[in-house]
Amino acid sequence: MPEPGPSPSQSRLADAMARVGARTRLTHSEPHSDTTGDLAPRHGEESRAAAGPDASALERILRGPSGVGTTGLYLTRREEPPAPREPGTPTEGVPVPGLYHHPVPEPDPVRVEEISHRIKRWAVDEVQACPPEWEDQFDGFSVGRYMVACHPDSPTVDRLMIATRLMVAENALDDCYCEDHGGSPVGLGSRLLLAHTALDPLFTTREYERPWAESLRSDAPRRAYRSAMEYFVQQATPSQADRYRHDMARLHLGYLAEAAWAEADHVPEVWEYLAMRQFNNFRPCPTITDTVGGYELPADLHARPEMQRVIALASNATTIVNDLYSYTKELDSPGRHLNLPVVITEREGVPDRDGYLKAVEIHNDLMHAFESEAAALAAACPVPSVLRFLRGVAAWVDGNHYWHQTNTYRYSLPDFW
Ligand SMILES: CC(C)=CCC/C(C)=C(\C)COP(=O)(O)OP(=O)(O)O
Ligand SMILES: [Mg+2]
C-alpha cells in the first residue's frame, strides 16, 4: 500500500530543513540572543557539519520506514483517518493577522463527540471537579476538540483520554489556585506543593501516609491530578512518567514566579516575563505525545540538549499563542493580568497595539527557530521514535493554535487591524 504523502508537519520540517541547509550553520551550544531580538545562531562549540540533506531526502526520512515488513516499525497507527471538513464549513474565529501558523484539518467529529462525553462524565462524576455552576465554562472550553486536534496520531480514544484528563486537571488547578475560581498568590506555594504530591507521591511512615492520602481527595485540583495521573501511569513507561513529573514541576515553578510578581504588583522586564512563561507553559502537554501515541521517545534521546531546545521553543510558541488570543479576556479580568503584549507595552513604553504586534513577531521568531531546530535534529538523528516525537510536537503546536483561534466562547481578538 503506498505510504501516505507527508502531513503538514512533515512537509513543514522538510521546508525548514531546506532553509537550514541554505542558511548559516547552526551550532550545538546554548542559545545566544543578539540585539536584534532574533534567535541568533548559537556561539561556542564547533559548527554543525556540512549542510543537512535536501528537503526531498528529509521528506523521505519523515515519512518514516516504508516497504515490505516495515509496518511493525510503527508501534501504533490511527484506527481511521480524520474526517475531512465539509467544503465551505466555516471555522469559528480568525487567526491573528500576521501570525505564522499552520492550519489543521477539522478534528474528527465522531472522536470529538466521544471524548467530550467521556471527559464530562469523568470531571463531573468521577472526580467531582466540575460543579453545576461551572458546567457552561467546562463545555465552552471544548477540551474534546482541543485534544483531538492536538493528538492526530493517537491510535485509540483511551489513549486520547490520557491527555484529556491531564488537560482538564491542569486547568482545574490553574483556575482554582491561580485564577478566577478562587485563585490567589497568597499561600500559593503551599497549595501547589501539596497538589504536586498527587503527581509525585509522598513516601513516608504509615502513620503520616494516611492523612496525606486523604488530602488528595480534599479539593477538585487534587482529585483531578491524582486520578488523571493514575490513568497516565497505567499507560506510560517509568521514564515518561518521570518526564511528566519534571515538566509539571517546571509549570508549578512558573506559577510561583507569576504569583510573586502579582503579590508585589510588579511588572517584570520582557526577558524576565519570557523566562517565567517558559515555565508557566503548555510544555507538559506536547511532551506526552509519545505516551498518547502509544510509543516511547527513549529517555536518553529526550534528554539530548538539541531535543530539549526543540521542546522549549515549541512550548514557548504555544504559550505565546495563548497570550495573543487571551489578551482581550485578560484585559477585562480584575487587576493586571500579565501577558507578553502587556509587558512589552509597559516596559518598552509603546502603545498597546505596538506591544501586541511585537509579541506576534516574537511568536513568529520562536516558531521559525522551533521548525529549523526540529528539522536539523530530524536530519541529524533520523531514529523513528525521534521523527515521530518531533511530528507529534509539531502537531500539538498546530492543534493548539487551531483551538485558540476557533474557541470564540473563550477568546476574541483586539481591534488592532
Ligand atoms: C494546560 C496547561 C499545562 C497549562 C499551563 C499554563 C497555562 C494555564 C497556560 C499556558 C494558559 O495560560 P493562561 O493562564 O493565560 O490561560 P487563559 O489565557 O486564561 O486561557
Ligand atoms: Mg492567557
CSV table of C-alpha atoms and ligand atoms in Angstrom, one decimal:
chain,number,residue,atom,x,y,z
A,1,MET,CA,0.0,0.0,0.0
A,2,PRO,CA,1.6,3.3,-1.0
A,3,GLU,CA,2.7,5.4,2.0
A,4,PRO,CA,0.5,8.5,2.6
A,5,GLY,CA,2.0,11.7,1.5
A,6,PRO,CA,3.8,13.9,4.0
A,7,SER,CA,1.5,15.6,6.5
A,8,PRO,CA,1.6,19.4,7.0
A,9,SER,CA,4.0,18.9,10.0
A,10,GLN,CA,6.3,16.6,7.9
A,11,SER,CA,6.3,19.0,4.9
A,12,ARG,CA,7.0,21.8,7.3
A,13,LEU,CA,10.0,20.1,8.8
A,14,ALA,CA,11.2,19.4,5.3
A,15,ASP,CA,10.8,23.0,4.3
A,16,ALA,CA,12.5,24.2,7.4
A,17,MET,CA,15.4,21.7,6.7
A,18,ALA,CA,15.8,23.3,3.3
A,19,ARG,CA,16.0,26.7,5.0
A,20,VAL,CA,18.5,25.3,7.5
A,21,GLY,CA,20.6,23.8,4.7
A,22,ALA,CA,20.7,27.1,2.9
A,23,ARG,CA,21.3,29.3,5.9
A,24,THR,CA,24.2,30.0,8.2
A,25,ARG,CA,25.4,27.0,10.1
A,26,LEU,CA,23.8,26.4,13.5
A,27,THR,CA,26.0,25.2,16.3
A,28,HIS,CA,25.2,22.9,19.1
A,29,SER,CA,26.0,25.2,22.1
A,30,GLU,CA,23.5,27.2,24.2
A,31,PRO,CA,21.4,30.0,22.6
A,32,HIS,CA,22.8,33.5,22.3
A,33,SER,CA,20.3,36.2,21.6
A,34,ASP,CA,21.7,39.2,19.8
A,35,THR,CA,20.5,42.8,19.9
A,36,THR,CA,18.0,42.3,17.1
A,37,GLY,CA,16.0,40.0,19.4
A,38,ASP,CA,16.1,37.3,16.7
A,39,LEU,CA,17.1,33.9,17.8
A,40,ALA,CA,20.7,34.3,16.6
A,41,PRO,CA,22.8,31.2,15.7
A,42,ARG,CA,24.5,30.0,18.9
A,43,HIS,CA,28.1,30.6,19.6
A,44,GLY,CA,30.7,28.3,21.1
A,45,GLU,CA,31.1,24.7,20.1
A,46,GLU,CA,32.0,23.5,16.6
A,47,SER,CA,29.6,24.4,13.8
A,48,ARG,CA,27.3,21.8,12.5
A,49,ALA,CA,28.8,19.6,9.8
A,50,ALA,CA,28.1,20.3,6.2
A,51,ALA,CA,24.6,21.4,5.3
A,52,GLY,CA,22.0,18.7,6.0
A,53,PRO,CA,20.2,16.6,3.4
A,54,ASP,CA,18.0,18.2,0.8
A,55,ALA,CA,14.2,18.6,1.5
A,56,SER,CA,13.2,15.5,-0.5
A,57,ALA,CA,15.6,13.4,1.5
A,58,LEU,CA,14.2,14.7,4.7
A,59,GLU,CA,10.6,14.2,3.5
A,60,ARG,CA,11.6,10.6,2.9
A,61,ILE,CA,13.0,10.4,6.4
A,62,LEU,CA,10.0,12.0,8.0
A,63,ARG,CA,7.6,9.7,6.1
A,64,GLY,CA,9.3,7.0,8.1
A,65,PRO,CA,10.2,3.5,7.0
A,66,SER,CA,8.1,2.0,4.2
A,67,GLY,CA,8.0,-1.1,2.1
A,68,VAL,CA,7.6,-4.7,2.9
A,69,GLY,CA,8.0,-5.6,6.6
A,70,THR,CA,8.2,-2.1,8.0
A,71,THR,CA,4.7,-1.8,9.3
A,72,GLY,CA,5.9,-3.2,12.6
A,73,LEU,CA,8.2,-0.1,12.9
A,74,TYR,CA,5.1,2.0,13.5
A,75,LEU,CA,4.1,0.9,17.0
A,76,THR,CA,0.5,2.1,16.5
A,77,ARG,CA,-1.5,3.5,13.7
A,78,ARG,CA,-4.7,5.5,13.9
A,79,GLU,CA,-7.8,3.4,13.5
A,80,GLU,CA,-9.3,5.8,11.0
A,81,PRO,CA,-8.2,9.0,9.2
A,82,PRO,CA,-9.6,12.3,10.5
A,83,ALA,CA,-12.9,13.2,8.8
A,84,PRO,CA,-12.3,15.9,6.2
A,85,ARG,CA,-14.0,19.2,6.8
A,86,GLU,CA,-17.1,19.7,4.6
A,87,PRO,CA,-16.1,22.2,1.8
A,88,GLY,CA,-17.3,25.6,2.8
A,89,THR,CA,-17.7,24.8,6.5
A,90,PRO,CA,-16.6,28.0,8.1
A,91,THR,CA,-14.1,27.5,11.0
A,92,GLU,CA,-15.1,29.7,14.0
A,93,GLY,CA,-12.7,32.5,14.7
A,94,VAL,CA,-10.0,34.1,12.6
A,95,PRO,CA,-6.2,33.8,13.0
A,96,VAL,CA,-4.2,36.7,14.4
A,97,PRO,CA,-3.2,38.7,11.3
A,98,GLY,CA,0.5,38.1,10.6
A,99,LEU,CA,0.8,35.2,13.0
A,100,TYR,CA,2.9,32.4,11.5
A,101,HIS,CA,0.9,29.2,11.9
A,102,HIS,CA,-0.3,26.0,10.1
A,103,PRO,CA,-4.0,25.3,9.7
A,104,VAL,CA,-5.1,21.8,10.6
A,105,PRO,CA,-7.9,19.6,9.3
A,106,GLU,CA,-11.1,19.8,11.2
A,107,PRO,CA,-10.8,17.3,14.1
A,108,ASP,CA,-12.8,14.1,13.5
A,109,PRO,CA,-16.3,14.9,14.9
A,110,VAL,CA,-17.0,11.4,15.9
A,111,ARG,CA,-13.9,11.2,18.1
A,112,VAL,CA,-14.6,14.7,19.4
A,113,GLU,CA,-18.0,13.7,20.5
A,114,GLU,CA,-16.8,10.5,22.2
A,115,ILE,CA,-14.0,12.3,24.1
A,116,SER,CA,-16.3,15.2,25.1
A,117,HIS,CA,-18.8,12.8,26.5
A,118,ARG,CA,-16.3,10.7,28.4
A,119,ILE,CA,-14.4,13.7,29.9
A,120,LYS,CA,-17.5,15.3,31.1
A,121,ARG,CA,-18.5,12.1,33.0
A,122,TRP,CA,-15.0,11.9,34.5
A,123,ALA,CA,-14.9,15.5,35.6
A,124,VAL,CA,-18.5,15.6,37.0
A,125,ASP,CA,-18.9,12.1,38.4
A,126,GLU,CA,-15.5,10.5,38.9
A,127,VAL,CA,-13.5,13.3,40.4
A,128,GLN,CA,-16.2,16.0,41.2
A,129,ALA,CA,-14.0,18.7,39.6
A,130,CYS,CA,-16.9,20.4,37.8
A,131,PRO,CA,-19.8,21.6,40.0
A,132,PRO,CA,-23.0,22.6,38.1
A,133,GLU,CA,-22.2,26.3,38.2
A,134,TRP,CA,-19.0,25.6,36.1
A,135,GLU,CA,-20.6,23.3,33.5
A,136,ASP,CA,-21.1,26.0,30.9
A,137,GLN,CA,-17.5,27.1,31.2
A,138,PHE,CA,-16.4,23.5,31.0
A,139,ASP,CA,-18.4,22.8,27.9
A,140,GLY,CA,-17.2,26.1,26.4
A,141,PHE,CA,-13.6,25.0,26.9
A,142,SER,CA,-14.2,22.3,24.2
A,143,VAL,CA,-11.4,20.2,25.6
A,144,GLY,CA,-12.5,17.3,23.4
A,145,ARG,CA,-12.0,19.3,20.2
A,146,TYR,CA,-8.7,20.6,21.6
A,147,MET,CA,-7.2,17.2,22.3
A,148,VAL,CA,-8.4,15.5,19.1
A,149,ALA,CA,-6.8,18.4,17.2
A,150,CYS,CA,-3.5,18.2,19.2
A,151,HIS,CA,-3.0,14.4,19.0
A,152,PRO,CA,-4.0,13.4,15.5
A,153,ASP,CA,-1.8,10.2,15.7
A,154,SER,CA,-3.4,8.8,18.9
A,155,PRO,CA,-4.4,5.3,18.0
A,156,THR,CA,-7.4,5.0,20.4
A,157,VAL,CA,-9.8,7.1,22.3
A,158,ASP,CA,-8.5,5.5,25.5
A,159,ARG,CA,-5.0,7.0,24.8
A,160,LEU,CA,-6.5,10.3,23.9
A,161,MET,CA,-8.4,10.3,27.2
A,162,ILE,CA,-5.0,10.2,29.0
A,163,ALA,CA,-4.1,13.7,27.6
A,164,THR,CA,-7.7,15.0,28.1
A,165,ARG,CA,-7.9,14.2,31.8
A,166,LEU,CA,-4.5,15.8,32.4
A,167,MET,CA,-5.5,18.9,30.4
A,168,VAL,CA,-8.7,19.2,32.5
A,169,ALA,CA,-6.8,18.6,35.7
A,170,GLU,CA,-4.1,21.2,34.8
A,171,ASN,CA,-6.7,23.8,34.0
A,172,ALA,CA,-8.7,23.0,37.2
A,173,LEU,CA,-5.6,23.7,39.3
A,174,ASP,CA,-4.8,26.9,37.4
A,175,ASP,CA,-8.5,28.1,37.7
A,176,CYS,CA,-8.8,27.2,41.4
A,177,TYR,CA,-5.4,28.1,42.7
A,178,CYS,CA,-4.2,30.9,40.4
A,179,GLU,CA,-7.1,32.4,38.5
A,180,ASP,CA,-10.8,33.1,38.6
A,181,HIS,CA,-12.2,30.2,40.7
A,182,GLY,CA,-10.8,31.4,44.0
A,183,GLY,CA,-7.2,31.7,42.9
A,184,SER,CA,-4.8,33.8,44.9
A,185,PRO,CA,-1.0,34.3,45.1
A,186,VAL,CA,-1.2,34.3,48.8
A,187,GLY,CA,-0.1,30.9,50.1
A,188,LEU,CA,0.1,29.5,46.6
A,189,GLY,CA,3.4,27.8,47.2
A,190,SER,CA,1.9,25.5,49.9
A,191,ARG,CA,-1.1,24.6,47.8
A,192,LEU,CA,1.0,23.9,44.8
A,193,LEU,CA,3.4,21.7,46.6
A,194,LEU,CA,0.6,19.6,48.2
A,195,ALA,CA,-1.1,19.3,44.9
A,196,HIS,CA,2.1,18.3,43.2
A,197,THR,CA,2.3,15.2,45.6
A,198,ALA,CA,-0.7,13.9,43.7
A,199,LEU,CA,1.7,13.5,40.8
A,200,ASP,CA,4.9,12.9,42.6
A,201,PRO,CA,3.8,10.9,45.7
A,202,LEU,CA,4.9,11.3,49.3
A,203,PHE,CA,6.8,8.3,50.7
A,204,THR,CA,6.8,8.4,54.5
A,205,THR,CA,5.7,6.4,57.5
A,206,ARG,CA,2.4,4.6,57.6
A,207,GLU,CA,1.2,6.9,60.4
A,208,TYR,CA,1.6,10.0,58.2
A,209,GLU,CA,0.9,8.5,54.8
A,210,ARG,CA,-2.8,8.1,55.8
A,211,PRO,CA,-3.6,11.8,56.3
A,212,TRP,CA,-1.6,12.6,53.1
A,213,ALA,CA,-3.6,10.1,51.0
A,214,GLU,CA,-6.8,11.6,52.4
A,215,SER,CA,-5.6,15.1,51.5
A,216,LEU,CA,-5.6,14.1,47.8
A,217,ARG,CA,-9.4,13.9,48.0
A,218,SER,CA,-9.8,17.3,49.7
A,219,ASP,CA,-10.2,19.6,46.6
A,220,ALA,CA,-11.0,19.5,42.9
A,221,PRO,CA,-7.5,20.1,41.7
A,222,ARG,CA,-6.0,17.3,43.8
A,223,ARG,CA,-8.8,14.8,43.0
A,224,ALA,CA,-8.3,15.6,39.3
A,225,TYR,CA,-4.5,15.4,39.4
A,226,ARG,CA,-4.5,12.1,41.3
A,227,SER,CA,-7.0,10.4,39.1
A,228,ALA,CA,-5.5,11.7,35.8
A,229,MET,CA,-2.0,10.7,36.9
A,230,GLU,CA,-3.3,7.2,37.9
A,231,TYR,CA,-4.7,6.7,34.4
A,232,PHE,CA,-1.5,8.1,32.9
A,233,VAL,CA,0.9,5.9,34.7
A,234,GLN,CA,-1.1,2.8,33.6
A,235,GLN,CA,-0.1,3.5,30.0
A,236,ALA,CA,3.2,5.4,30.4
A,237,THR,CA,6.7,4.0,30.9
A,238,PRO,CA,8.5,5.0,34.1
A,239,SER,CA,10.7,7.4,32.2
A,240,GLN,CA,7.7,9.0,30.5
A,241,ALA,CA,6.0,9.4,34.0
A,242,ASP,CA,9.2,10.9,35.3
A,243,ARG,CA,9.4,13.3,32.4
A,244,TYR,CA,5.9,14.4,33.0
A,245,ARG,CA,6.5,15.0,36.8
A,246,HIS,CA,9.6,17.1,35.9
A,247,ASP,CA,7.6,19.2,33.4
A,248,MET,CA,4.8,19.7,35.9
A,249,ALA,CA,7.4,20.9,38.5
A,250,ARG,CA,8.5,23.4,35.9
A,251,LEU,CA,4.9,24.5,35.4
A,252,HIS,CA,4.3,25.0,39.1
A,253,LEU,CA,7.6,27.0,39.5
A,254,GLY,CA,6.3,29.3,36.7
A,255,TYR,CA,3.0,29.8,38.6
A,256,LEU,CA,5.0,30.8,41.7
A,257,ALA,CA,7.1,33.4,39.8
A,258,GLU,CA,3.9,34.9,38.3
A,259,ALA,CA,2.3,34.9,41.8
A,260,ALA,CA,5.3,36.6,43.4
A,261,TRP,CA,5.0,39.5,40.8
A,262,ALA,CA,1.3,39.7,41.3
A,263,GLU,CA,1.7,39.9,45.1
A,264,ALA,CA,4.2,42.8,44.7
A,265,ASP,CA,2.1,44.4,41.8
A,266,HIS,CA,5.4,44.2,39.8
A,267,VAL,CA,5.8,44.3,36.0
A,268,PRO,CA,8.9,42.2,35.1
A,269,GLU,CA,11.3,43.1,32.3
A,270,VAL,CA,10.3,41.5,29.0
A,271,TRP,CA,13.1,38.9,29.2
A,272,GLU,CA,12.0,38.1,32.8
A,273,TYR,CA,8.5,37.6,31.6
A,274,LEU,CA,9.6,35.3,28.8
A,275,ALA,CA,11.7,33.3,31.3
A,276,MET,CA,8.6,32.9,33.5
A,277,ARG,CA,6.4,31.9,30.6
A,278,GLN,CA,8.9,29.2,29.6
A,279,PHE,CA,7.9,27.6,32.9
A,280,ASN,CA,4.2,28.7,33.2
A,281,ASN,CA,3.8,27.0,29.9
A,282,PHE,CA,2.0,24.3,27.9
A,283,ARG,CA,5.1,22.1,27.9
A,284,PRO,CA,3.6,19.2,29.9
A,285,CYS,CA,1.0,18.8,27.1
A,286,PRO,CA,3.2,18.3,23.9
A,287,THR,CA,5.8,16.2,25.8
A,288,ILE,CA,3.3,13.4,26.4
A,289,THR,CA,2.7,13.0,22.7
A,290,ASP,CA,4.6,9.6,22.7
A,291,THR,CA,2.5,8.2,25.5
A,292,VAL,CA,-0.7,9.3,23.8
A,293,GLY,CA,0.6,7.9,20.5
A,294,GLY,CA,1.5,4.6,22.0
A,295,TYR,CA,5.3,4.6,21.6
A,296,GLU,CA,8.3,6.0,23.5
A,297,LEU,CA,10.9,8.5,22.9
A,298,PRO,CA,13.8,6.9,24.9
A,299,ALA,CA,14.9,8.9,27.9
A,300,ASP,CA,18.4,9.4,26.6
A,301,LEU,CA,17.2,10.9,23.3
A,302,HIS,CA,14.6,13.1,25.2
A,303,ALA,CA,17.4,14.4,27.4
A,304,ARG,CA,19.7,15.5,24.5
A,305,PRO,CA,20.3,19.3,24.5
A,306,GLU,CA,19.0,19.6,20.9
A,307,MET,CA,15.8,17.9,21.8
A,308,GLN,CA,15.4,20.0,25.0
A,309,ARG,CA,15.9,23.1,22.9
A,310,VAL,CA,13.2,22.0,20.3
A,311,ILE,CA,10.7,21.2,23.1
A,312,ALA,CA,11.3,24.5,24.8
A,313,LEU,CA,11.0,26.5,21.6
A,314,ALA,CA,7.8,24.7,20.5
A,315,SER,CA,6.3,25.1,24.0
A,316,ASN,CA,7.2,28.7,24.2
A,317,ALA,CA,5.5,29.3,20.8
A,318,THR,CA,2.3,27.5,22.0
A,319,THR,CA,2.2,29.6,25.2
A,320,ILE,CA,2.7,33.0,23.4
A,321,VAL,CA,-0.2,31.9,21.2
A,322,ASN,CA,-2.3,31.9,24.4
A,323,ASP,CA,-1.0,35.3,25.4
A,324,LEU,CA,-2.2,36.7,22.0
A,325,TYR,CA,-5.6,35.0,21.9
A,326,SER,CA,-6.4,35.6,25.6
A,327,TYR,CA,-5.2,39.3,25.5
A,328,THR,CA,-8.7,40.8,25.5
A,329,LYS,CA,-10.1,38.4,28.0
A,330,GLU,CA,-7.2,39.2,30.4
A,331,LEU,CA,-7.5,43.0,29.9
A,332,ASP,CA,-11.2,42.6,31.0
A,333,SER,CA,-10.2,40.5,34.1
A,334,PRO,CA,-9.8,42.1,37.5
A,335,GLY,CA,-6.4,43.7,38.3
A,336,ARG,CA,-3.5,43.5,35.9
A,337,HIS,CA,-3.1,40.1,34.2
A,338,LEU,CA,0.5,39.8,32.7
A,339,ASN,CA,0.9,38.6,29.2
A,340,LEU,CA,3.6,39.3,26.6
A,341,PRO,CA,1.8,42.3,24.9
A,342,VAL,CA,1.1,44.0,28.2
A,343,VAL,CA,4.6,43.6,29.5
A,344,ILE,CA,6.2,44.9,26.2
A,345,THR,CA,3.8,47.9,26.3
A,346,GLU,CA,4.6,48.7,29.9
A,347,ARG,CA,8.3,48.0,29.9
A,348,GLU,CA,9.1,49.5,26.5
A,349,GLY,CA,6.8,52.4,26.7
A,350,VAL,CA,4.9,51.7,23.4
A,351,PRO,CA,1.2,51.9,22.6
A,352,ASP,CA,-0.9,48.8,23.2
A,353,ARG,CA,-1.1,48.0,19.5
A,354,ASP,CA,2.7,48.2,19.0
A,355,GLY,CA,3.2,45.9,22.1
A,356,TYR,CA,0.8,43.4,20.7
A,357,LEU,CA,2.3,43.4,17.2
A,358,LYS,CA,5.8,43.0,18.6
A,359,ALA,CA,4.5,40.0,20.6
A,360,VAL,CA,3.3,38.5,17.3
A,361,GLU,CA,6.8,38.9,15.8
A,362,ILE,CA,8.4,37.3,18.9
A,363,HIS,CA,6.0,34.3,18.5
A,364,ASN,CA,6.9,34.0,14.8
A,365,ASP,CA,10.6,34.1,15.6
A,366,LEU,CA,10.1,31.3,18.1
A,367,MET,CA,8.1,29.2,15.6
A,368,HIS,CA,10.8,29.6,12.9
A,369,ALA,CA,13.5,28.6,15.4
A,370,PHE,CA,11.5,25.6,16.5
A,371,GLU,CA,11.0,24.4,13.0
A,372,SER,CA,14.6,24.9,11.9
A,373,GLU,CA,16.0,23.2,15.0
A,374,ALA,CA,13.5,20.3,14.7
A,375,ALA,CA,14.4,19.8,11.1
A,376,ALA,CA,18.1,19.9,11.9
A,377,LEU,CA,17.5,17.3,14.7
A,378,ALA,CA,15.4,15.1,12.4
A,379,ALA,CA,18.2,15.1,9.9
A,380,ALA,CA,20.9,14.5,12.5
A,381,CYS,CA,19.1,11.8,14.3
A,382,PRO,CA,16.6,10.0,11.9
A,383,VAL,CA,15.5,7.5,14.5
A,384,PRO,CA,11.8,6.6,14.0
A,385,SER,CA,10.9,7.5,17.6
A,386,VAL,CA,12.7,10.9,17.3
A,387,LEU,CA,11.0,11.6,14.0
A,388,ARG,CA,7.6,10.6,15.3
A,389,PHE,CA,8.0,12.6,18.5
A,390,LEU,CA,9.0,15.7,16.5
A,391,ARG,CA,6.0,15.3,14.3
A,392,GLY,CA,3.9,14.9,17.4
A,393,VAL,CA,5.2,18.1,18.9
A,394,ALA,CA,4.6,20.0,15.7
A,395,ALA,CA,1.1,18.6,15.5
A,396,TRP,CA,0.5,19.8,19.1
A,397,VAL,CA,1.7,23.2,18.2
A,398,ASP,CA,-0.7,23.3,15.2
A,399,GLY,CA,-3.6,21.9,17.1
A,400,ASN,CA,-3.1,24.3,20.0
A,401,HIS,CA,-3.3,27.3,17.6
A,402,TYR,CA,-6.4,25.8,15.9
A,403,TRP,CA,-8.1,25.5,19.3
A,404,HIS,CA,-7.2,29.1,20.4
A,405,GLN,CA,-8.3,30.5,17.0
A,406,THR,CA,-11.6,28.7,17.0
A,407,ASN,CA,-12.6,29.0,20.7
A,408,THR,CA,-14.7,32.1,20.3
A,409,TYR,CA,-16.5,31.2,23.5
A,410,ARG,CA,-13.3,31.9,25.4
A,411,TYR,CA,-11.3,34.2,23.3
A,412,SER,CA,-11.7,37.3,20.9
A,413,LEU,CA,-9.1,39.4,19.1
A,414,PRO,CA,-8.4,43.1,19.8
A,415,ASP,CA,-9.4,45.6,17.1
A,416,PHE,CA,-5.9,46.5,16.1
A,417,TRP,CA,-6.3,45.9,12.4
B,1,LIG,C1,-2.7,23.1,30.3
B,1,LIG,C2,-1.5,23.6,30.9
B,1,LIG,C3,-0.3,22.7,31.1
B,1,LIG,C4,-1.4,24.9,31.2
B,1,LIG,C5,-0.2,25.5,31.6
B,1,LIG,C6,-0.2,27.0,31.9
B,1,LIG,C7,-1.4,27.7,31.4
B,1,LIG,C8,-2.6,27.7,32.3
B,1,LIG,C9,-1.5,28.3,30.2
B,1,LIG,C10,-0.3,28.3,29.3
B,1,LIG,C11,-2.7,29.1,29.8
B,1,LIG,O1,-2.4,30.4,30.2
B,1,LIG,P1,-3.5,31.3,30.9
B,1,LIG,O2,-3.4,31.1,32.4
B,1,LIG,O3,-3.2,32.7,30.4
B,1,LIG,O4,-4.9,30.8,30.4
B,1,LIG,P2,-6.0,31.5,29.7
B,1,LIG,O5,-5.4,32.7,28.9
B,1,LIG,O6,-7.0,32.0,30.8
B,1,LIG,O7,-6.7,30.5,28.8
B,2,MG,MG,-3.8,33.6,28.8
